[in-house]
Coordinates of C-alpha atoms and ligand atoms in Angstrom, one line a residue:
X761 CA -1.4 -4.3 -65.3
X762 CA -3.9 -2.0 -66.8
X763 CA -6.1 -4.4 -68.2
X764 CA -8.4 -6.2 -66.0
X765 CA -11.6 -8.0 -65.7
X766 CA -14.9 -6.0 -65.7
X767 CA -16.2 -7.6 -62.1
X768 CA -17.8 -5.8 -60.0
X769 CA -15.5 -5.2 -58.0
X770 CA -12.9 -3.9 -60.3
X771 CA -15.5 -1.4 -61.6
X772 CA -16.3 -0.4 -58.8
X773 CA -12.4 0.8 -57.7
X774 CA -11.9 2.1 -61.5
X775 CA -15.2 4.4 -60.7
X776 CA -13.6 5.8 -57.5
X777 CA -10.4 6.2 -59.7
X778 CA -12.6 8.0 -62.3
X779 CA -14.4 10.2 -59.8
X780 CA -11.3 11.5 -58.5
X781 CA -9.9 12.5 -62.2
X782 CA -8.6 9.4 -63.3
X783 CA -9.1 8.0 -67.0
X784 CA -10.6 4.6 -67.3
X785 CA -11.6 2.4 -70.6
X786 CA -14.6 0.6 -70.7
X787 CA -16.4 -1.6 -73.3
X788 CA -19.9 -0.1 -74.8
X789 CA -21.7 -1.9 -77.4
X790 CA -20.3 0.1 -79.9
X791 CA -16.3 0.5 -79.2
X792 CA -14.5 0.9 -76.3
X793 CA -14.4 4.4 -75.0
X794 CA -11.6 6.0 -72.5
X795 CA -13.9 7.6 -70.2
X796 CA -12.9 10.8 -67.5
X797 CA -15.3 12.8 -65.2
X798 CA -17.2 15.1 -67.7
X799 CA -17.4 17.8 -64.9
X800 CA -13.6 17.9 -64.5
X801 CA -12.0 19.9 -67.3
X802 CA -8.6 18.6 -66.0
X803 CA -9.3 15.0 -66.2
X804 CA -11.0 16.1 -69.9
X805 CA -7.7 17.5 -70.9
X806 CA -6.1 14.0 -69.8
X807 CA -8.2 12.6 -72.5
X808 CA -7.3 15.0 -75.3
X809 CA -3.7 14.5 -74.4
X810 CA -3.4 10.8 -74.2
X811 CA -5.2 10.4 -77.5
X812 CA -3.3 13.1 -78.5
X813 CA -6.9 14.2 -80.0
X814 CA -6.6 18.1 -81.1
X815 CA -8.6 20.1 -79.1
X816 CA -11.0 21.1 -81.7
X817 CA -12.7 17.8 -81.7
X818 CA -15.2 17.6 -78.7
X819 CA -16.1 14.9 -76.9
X820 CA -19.1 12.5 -76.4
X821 CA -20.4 12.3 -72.6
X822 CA -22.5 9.4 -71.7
X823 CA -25.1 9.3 -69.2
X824 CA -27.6 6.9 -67.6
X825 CA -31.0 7.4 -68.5
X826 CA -32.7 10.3 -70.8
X827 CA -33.7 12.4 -67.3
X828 CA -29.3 12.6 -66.8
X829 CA -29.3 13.9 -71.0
X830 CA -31.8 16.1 -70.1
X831 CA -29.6 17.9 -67.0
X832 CA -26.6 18.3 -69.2
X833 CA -28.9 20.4 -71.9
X834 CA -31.2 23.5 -72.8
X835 CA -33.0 22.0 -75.5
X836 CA -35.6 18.8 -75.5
X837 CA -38.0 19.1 -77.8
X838 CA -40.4 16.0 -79.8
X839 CA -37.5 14.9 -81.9
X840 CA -34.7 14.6 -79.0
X841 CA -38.0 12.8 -77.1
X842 CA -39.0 11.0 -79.7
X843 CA -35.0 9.6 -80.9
X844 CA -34.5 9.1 -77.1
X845 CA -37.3 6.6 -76.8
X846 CA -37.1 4.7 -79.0
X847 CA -32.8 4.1 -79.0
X848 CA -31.8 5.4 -75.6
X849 CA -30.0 3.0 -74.2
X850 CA -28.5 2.3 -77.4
X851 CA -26.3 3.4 -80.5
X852 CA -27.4 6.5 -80.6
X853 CA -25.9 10.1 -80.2
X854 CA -28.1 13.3 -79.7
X855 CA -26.0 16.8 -80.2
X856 CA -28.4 19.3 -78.2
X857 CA -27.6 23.2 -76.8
X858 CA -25.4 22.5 -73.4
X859 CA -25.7 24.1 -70.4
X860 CA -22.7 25.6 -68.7
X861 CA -22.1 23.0 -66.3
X862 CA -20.6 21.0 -69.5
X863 CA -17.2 22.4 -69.0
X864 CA -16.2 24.1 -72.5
X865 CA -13.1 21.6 -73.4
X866 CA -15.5 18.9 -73.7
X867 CA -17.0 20.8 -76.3
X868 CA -14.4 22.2 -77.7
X869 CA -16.1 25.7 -77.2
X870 CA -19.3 25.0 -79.0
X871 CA -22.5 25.8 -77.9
X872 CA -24.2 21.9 -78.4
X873 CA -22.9 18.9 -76.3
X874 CA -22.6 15.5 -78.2
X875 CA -24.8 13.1 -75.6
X876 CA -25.9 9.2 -75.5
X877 CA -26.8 6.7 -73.2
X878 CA -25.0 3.3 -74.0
X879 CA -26.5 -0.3 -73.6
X880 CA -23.6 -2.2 -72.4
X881 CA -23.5 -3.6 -68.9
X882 CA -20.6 -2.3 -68.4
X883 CA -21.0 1.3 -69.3
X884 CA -24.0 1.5 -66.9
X885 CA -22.5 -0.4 -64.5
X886 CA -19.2 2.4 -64.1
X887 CA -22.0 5.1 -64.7
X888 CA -23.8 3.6 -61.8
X889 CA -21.1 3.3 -59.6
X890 CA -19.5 6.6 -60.5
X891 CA -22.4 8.9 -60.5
X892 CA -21.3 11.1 -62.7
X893 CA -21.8 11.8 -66.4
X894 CA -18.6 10.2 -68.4
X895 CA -16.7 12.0 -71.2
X896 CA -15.2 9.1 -73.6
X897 CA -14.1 9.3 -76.8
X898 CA -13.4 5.6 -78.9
X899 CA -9.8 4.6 -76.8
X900 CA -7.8 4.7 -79.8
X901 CA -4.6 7.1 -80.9
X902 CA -6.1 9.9 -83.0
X903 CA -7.2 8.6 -86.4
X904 CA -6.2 5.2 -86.0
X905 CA -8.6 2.4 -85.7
X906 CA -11.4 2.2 -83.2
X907 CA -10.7 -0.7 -80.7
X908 CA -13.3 -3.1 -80.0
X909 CA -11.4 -5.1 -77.5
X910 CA -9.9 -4.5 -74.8
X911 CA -6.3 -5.7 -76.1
X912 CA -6.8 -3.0 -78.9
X913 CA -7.3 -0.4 -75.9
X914 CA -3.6 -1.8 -74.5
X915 CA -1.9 -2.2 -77.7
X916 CA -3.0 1.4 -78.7
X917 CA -2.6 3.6 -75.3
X918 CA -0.7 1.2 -73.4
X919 CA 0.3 2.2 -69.6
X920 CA -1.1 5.6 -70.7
X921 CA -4.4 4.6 -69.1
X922 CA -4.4 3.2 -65.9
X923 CA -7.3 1.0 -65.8
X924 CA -8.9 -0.8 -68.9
X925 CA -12.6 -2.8 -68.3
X926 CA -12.0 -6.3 -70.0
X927 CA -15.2 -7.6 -70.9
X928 CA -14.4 -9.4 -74.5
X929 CA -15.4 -7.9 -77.8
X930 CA -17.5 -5.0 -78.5
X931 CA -21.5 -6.6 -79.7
X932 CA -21.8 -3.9 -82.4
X933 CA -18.6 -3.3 -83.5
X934 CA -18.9 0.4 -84.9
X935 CA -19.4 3.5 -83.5
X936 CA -22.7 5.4 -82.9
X937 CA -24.9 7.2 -85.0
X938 CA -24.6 11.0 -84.1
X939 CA -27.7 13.3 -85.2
X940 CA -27.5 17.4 -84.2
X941 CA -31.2 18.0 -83.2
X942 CA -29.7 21.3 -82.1
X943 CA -31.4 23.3 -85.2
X944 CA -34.3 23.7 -87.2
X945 CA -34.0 20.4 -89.6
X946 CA -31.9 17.7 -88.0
X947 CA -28.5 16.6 -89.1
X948 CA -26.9 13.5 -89.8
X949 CA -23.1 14.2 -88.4
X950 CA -22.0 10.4 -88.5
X951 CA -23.7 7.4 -89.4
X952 CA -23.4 4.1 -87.2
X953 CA -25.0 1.6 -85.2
X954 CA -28.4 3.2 -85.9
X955 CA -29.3 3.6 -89.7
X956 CA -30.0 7.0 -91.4
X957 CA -33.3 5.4 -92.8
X958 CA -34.6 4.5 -89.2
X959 CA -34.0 8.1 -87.7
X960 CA -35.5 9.7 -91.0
X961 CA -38.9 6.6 -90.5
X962 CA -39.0 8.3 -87.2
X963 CA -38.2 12.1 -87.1
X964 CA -38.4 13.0 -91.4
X965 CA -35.6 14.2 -93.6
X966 CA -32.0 14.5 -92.4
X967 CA -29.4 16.7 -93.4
X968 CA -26.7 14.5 -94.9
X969 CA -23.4 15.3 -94.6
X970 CA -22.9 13.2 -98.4
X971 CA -24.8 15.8 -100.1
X972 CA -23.2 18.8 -98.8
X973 CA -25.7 20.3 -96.5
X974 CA -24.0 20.0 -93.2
X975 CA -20.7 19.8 -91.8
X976 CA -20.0 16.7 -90.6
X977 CA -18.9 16.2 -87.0
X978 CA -16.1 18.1 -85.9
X979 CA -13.7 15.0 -85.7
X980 CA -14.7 13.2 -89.0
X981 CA -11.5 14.0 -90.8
X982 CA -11.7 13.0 -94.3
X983 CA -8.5 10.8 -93.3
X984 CA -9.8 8.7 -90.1
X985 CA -10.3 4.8 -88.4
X986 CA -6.9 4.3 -90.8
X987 CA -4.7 1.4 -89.9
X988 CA -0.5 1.7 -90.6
X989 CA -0.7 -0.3 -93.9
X990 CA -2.4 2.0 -96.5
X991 CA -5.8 0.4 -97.4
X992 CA -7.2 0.0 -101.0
X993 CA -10.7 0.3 -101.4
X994 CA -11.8 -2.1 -104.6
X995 CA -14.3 -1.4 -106.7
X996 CA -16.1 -5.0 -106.7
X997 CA -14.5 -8.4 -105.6
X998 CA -10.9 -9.3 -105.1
X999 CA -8.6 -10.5 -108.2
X1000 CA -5.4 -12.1 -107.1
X1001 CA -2.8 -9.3 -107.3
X1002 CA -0.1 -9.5 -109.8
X1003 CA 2.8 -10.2 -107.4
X1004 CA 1.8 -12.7 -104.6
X1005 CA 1.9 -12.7 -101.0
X1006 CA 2.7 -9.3 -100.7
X1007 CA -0.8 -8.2 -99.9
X1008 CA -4.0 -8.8 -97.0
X1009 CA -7.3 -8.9 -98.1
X1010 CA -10.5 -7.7 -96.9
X1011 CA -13.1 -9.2 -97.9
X1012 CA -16.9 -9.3 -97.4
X1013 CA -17.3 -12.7 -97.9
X1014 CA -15.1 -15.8 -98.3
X1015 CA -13.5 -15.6 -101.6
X1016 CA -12.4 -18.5 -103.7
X1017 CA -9.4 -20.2 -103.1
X1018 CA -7.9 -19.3 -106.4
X1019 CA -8.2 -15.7 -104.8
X1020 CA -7.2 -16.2 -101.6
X1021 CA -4.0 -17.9 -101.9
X1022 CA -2.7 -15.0 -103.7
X1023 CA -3.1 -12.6 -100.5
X1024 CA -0.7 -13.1 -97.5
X1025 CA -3.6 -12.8 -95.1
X1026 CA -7.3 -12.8 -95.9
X1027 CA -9.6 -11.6 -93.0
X1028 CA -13.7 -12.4 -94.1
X1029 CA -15.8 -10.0 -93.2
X1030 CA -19.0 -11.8 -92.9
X1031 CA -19.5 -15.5 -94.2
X1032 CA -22.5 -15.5 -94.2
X1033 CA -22.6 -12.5 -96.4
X1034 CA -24.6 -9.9 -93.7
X1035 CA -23.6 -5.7 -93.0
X1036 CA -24.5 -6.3 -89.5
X1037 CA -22.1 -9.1 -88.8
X1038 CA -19.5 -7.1 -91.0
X1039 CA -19.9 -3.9 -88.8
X1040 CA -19.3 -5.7 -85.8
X1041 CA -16.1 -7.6 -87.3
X1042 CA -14.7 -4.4 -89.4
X1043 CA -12.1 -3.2 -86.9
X1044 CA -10.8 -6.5 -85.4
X1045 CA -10.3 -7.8 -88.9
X1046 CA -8.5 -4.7 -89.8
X1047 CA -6.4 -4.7 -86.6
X1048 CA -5.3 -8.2 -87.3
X1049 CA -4.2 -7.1 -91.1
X1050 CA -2.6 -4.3 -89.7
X1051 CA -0.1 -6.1 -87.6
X1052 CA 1.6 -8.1 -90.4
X1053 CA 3.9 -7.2 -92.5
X1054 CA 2.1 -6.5 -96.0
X1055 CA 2.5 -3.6 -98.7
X1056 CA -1.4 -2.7 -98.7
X1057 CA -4.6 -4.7 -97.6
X1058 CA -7.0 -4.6 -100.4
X1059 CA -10.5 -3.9 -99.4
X1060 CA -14.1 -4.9 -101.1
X1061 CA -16.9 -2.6 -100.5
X1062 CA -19.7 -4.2 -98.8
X1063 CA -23.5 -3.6 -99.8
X1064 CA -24.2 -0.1 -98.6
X1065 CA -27.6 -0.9 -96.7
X1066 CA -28.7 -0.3 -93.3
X1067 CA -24.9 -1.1 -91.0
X1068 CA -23.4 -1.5 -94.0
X1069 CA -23.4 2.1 -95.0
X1070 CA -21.4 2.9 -91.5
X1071 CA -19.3 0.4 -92.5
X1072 CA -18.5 1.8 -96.0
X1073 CA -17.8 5.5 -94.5
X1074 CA -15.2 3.8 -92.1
X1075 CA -13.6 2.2 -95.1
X1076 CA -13.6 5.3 -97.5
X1077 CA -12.2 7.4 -94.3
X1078 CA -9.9 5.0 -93.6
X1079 CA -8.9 4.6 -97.4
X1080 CA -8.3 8.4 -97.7
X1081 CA -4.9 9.2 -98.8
X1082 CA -2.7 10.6 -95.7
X1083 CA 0.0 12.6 -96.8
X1084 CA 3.5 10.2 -97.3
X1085 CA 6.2 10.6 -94.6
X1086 CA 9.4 12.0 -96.2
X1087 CA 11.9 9.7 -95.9
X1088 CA 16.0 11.0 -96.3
X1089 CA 18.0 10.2 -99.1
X1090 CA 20.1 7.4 -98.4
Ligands
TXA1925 O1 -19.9 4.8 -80.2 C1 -19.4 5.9 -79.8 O2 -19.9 7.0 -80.1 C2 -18.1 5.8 -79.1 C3 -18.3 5.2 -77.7 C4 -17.1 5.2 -76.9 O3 -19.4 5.8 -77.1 N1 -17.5 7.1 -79.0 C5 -16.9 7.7 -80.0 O4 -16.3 8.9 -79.7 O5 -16.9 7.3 -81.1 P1 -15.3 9.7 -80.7 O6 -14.8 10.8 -79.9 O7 -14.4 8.8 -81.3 O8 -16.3 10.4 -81.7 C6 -17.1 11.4 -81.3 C7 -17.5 12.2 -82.4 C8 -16.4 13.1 -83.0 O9 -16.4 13.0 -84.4 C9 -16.8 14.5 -82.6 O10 -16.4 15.4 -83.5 C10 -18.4 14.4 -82.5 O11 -18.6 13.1 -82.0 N2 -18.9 15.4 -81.6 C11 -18.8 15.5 -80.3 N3 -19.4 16.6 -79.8 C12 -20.0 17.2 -80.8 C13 -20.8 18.4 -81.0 N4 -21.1 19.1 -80.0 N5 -21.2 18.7 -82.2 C14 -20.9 17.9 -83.3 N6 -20.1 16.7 -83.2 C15 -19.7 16.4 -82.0
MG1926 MG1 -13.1 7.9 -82.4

């Protein structure tokens, strides 16, 4: 059974599996992650291929304390200090030069490593116990949703992964913000737990990915964090769809009943109408749609302020048309 309880003792065996190449999932306070040895290309390439992740799209290691960052990098300067202080431990990822003990697969050959230290118990507890810095991407099939539980983790990877960390739902819900402090003006690559206009209070202007100054990160397909059932993105609050009960809902908050009996399903993203409460609820809500058996889910937008712009990129991402699969003439 892959999925046990985060005790002590548990993580402490699953960080002896880790240490000698072994993939483990653990919970982190933004998603769970499906962690391997980041010294140890082989158990790196186990990652990549149970994800079945291409190998263009490098991964995130996660470290202890800013003094383990530092040792993975060649570059520190008053920004990376100044981000690291005030988030680390936290939702935060720093993309800095790496130094050539990151092994290149984790990078997928580029010169910067992607690096955070996480908040969760749990995290720091296997980092503790491992001693060694931990490559994990989210624990989710490629461009399907990020799992915030540790039943998503099962239901997506299954016996793939031999241990999974159950320690109940994610806090935040949504992945972490990444910023390249790698070059001359920093970059936002993905927004997250930590809002663009906090960094930007704290370090000045960021390149934005929106306006078309940077790339974003490697991985941030414009098709991503997309569930089975194809998900349409609404343009204000939900109106009861012409045929009934062929549809889930999304919604921010609770909609009226003449609205909601319409829908087959309808998953409420925050009653009480806040982003941060809606970021933390986005993927279980969608998981949940995602399992029954509906034509579409139908999705508001939520206000685009502080989590609630990570929230928003999820849903567009997620909302991106993929390509139909060709199905024979019958
Ligand atoms: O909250 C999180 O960040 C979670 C938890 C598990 O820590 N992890 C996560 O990892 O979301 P993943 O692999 O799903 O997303 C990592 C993103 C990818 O879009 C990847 O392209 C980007 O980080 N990335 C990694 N290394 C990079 C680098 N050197 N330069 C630019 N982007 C990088
Ligand atoms: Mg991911």
């Amino acid at each position: 059974m892959p999925r046990v309880p985060a005790t002590v003792e548990n993580i402490r065996i699953a960080a002896e599996a880790l240490r000698e190449g072994g993939l483990v999932s653990f919970p982190t306070e933004t998603v769970y992650g499906l962690g391997a040895d980041a010294a140890s290309p082989t158990a790196c390439a186990r990652v990549f291929d149970v994800k079945k992740r291409p190998h263009f799209d490098p991964l995130i290691v996660h470290v202890l304390d800013r003094q383990s960052a530092r040792e993975l990098v060649t570059s520190w300067d008053d920004r990376a200090a100044l981000l690291a202080e005030r988030y680390w431990p936290g939702p935060l990822t720093l993309v800095l030069f790496k130094r050539a003990l990151v092994p290149d697969i984790v990078t997928a050959g580029l010169p910067t490593v992607a690096v955070r230290v996480p908040s969760h118990p749990v995290a720091r507890a296997l980092l503790e116990a491992s001693e060694c810095p931990i490559a994990a991407p989210s624990a989710n099939p490629f461009g399907y949703l990020s799992p915030t539980t540790a039943e998503h983790v099962e239901a997506g990877l299954g016996s793939a992964v031999p241990w999974i960390l159950d320690a109940g739902p994610c806090p935040g819900g949504i992945e972490s913000t990444i910023v390249d402090v790698s070059g001359q003006r920093p970059a936002l690559l993905r927004t997250g737990g930590v809002s663009a206009g906090e960094i930007e209070s704290l370090i000045g202007p960021l390149c934005r990915p929106e306006g078309g100054e940077v790339p974003l990160a490697p991985g941030q397909l414009p098709s991503h964090y997309a569930p089975r059932v194809p998900l349409v993105l609404l343009n204000g609050r939900a109106v009861p769809p012409e045929s009934s009960g062929r549809f889930g809902l999304l919604a921010f908050e609770e909609p009226p009943a003449s609205v909601s009996v319409a829908f087959r399903a309808v998953e409420v993203l925050s009653p009480s109408g806040s982003v941060v409460e809606a970021a933390a609820r986005l993927f279980s809500c969608l998981h949940r749609l995602d399992a029954l058996d509906v034509e579409a889910i139908h999705v508001e937008p939520v206000p685009e302020s502080g989590a609630g712009a990570a929230v928003m990129d999820r849903l567009r991402r997620g909302a991106a048309r993929r390509v139909p699969p060709v199905r024979p003439e019958d």
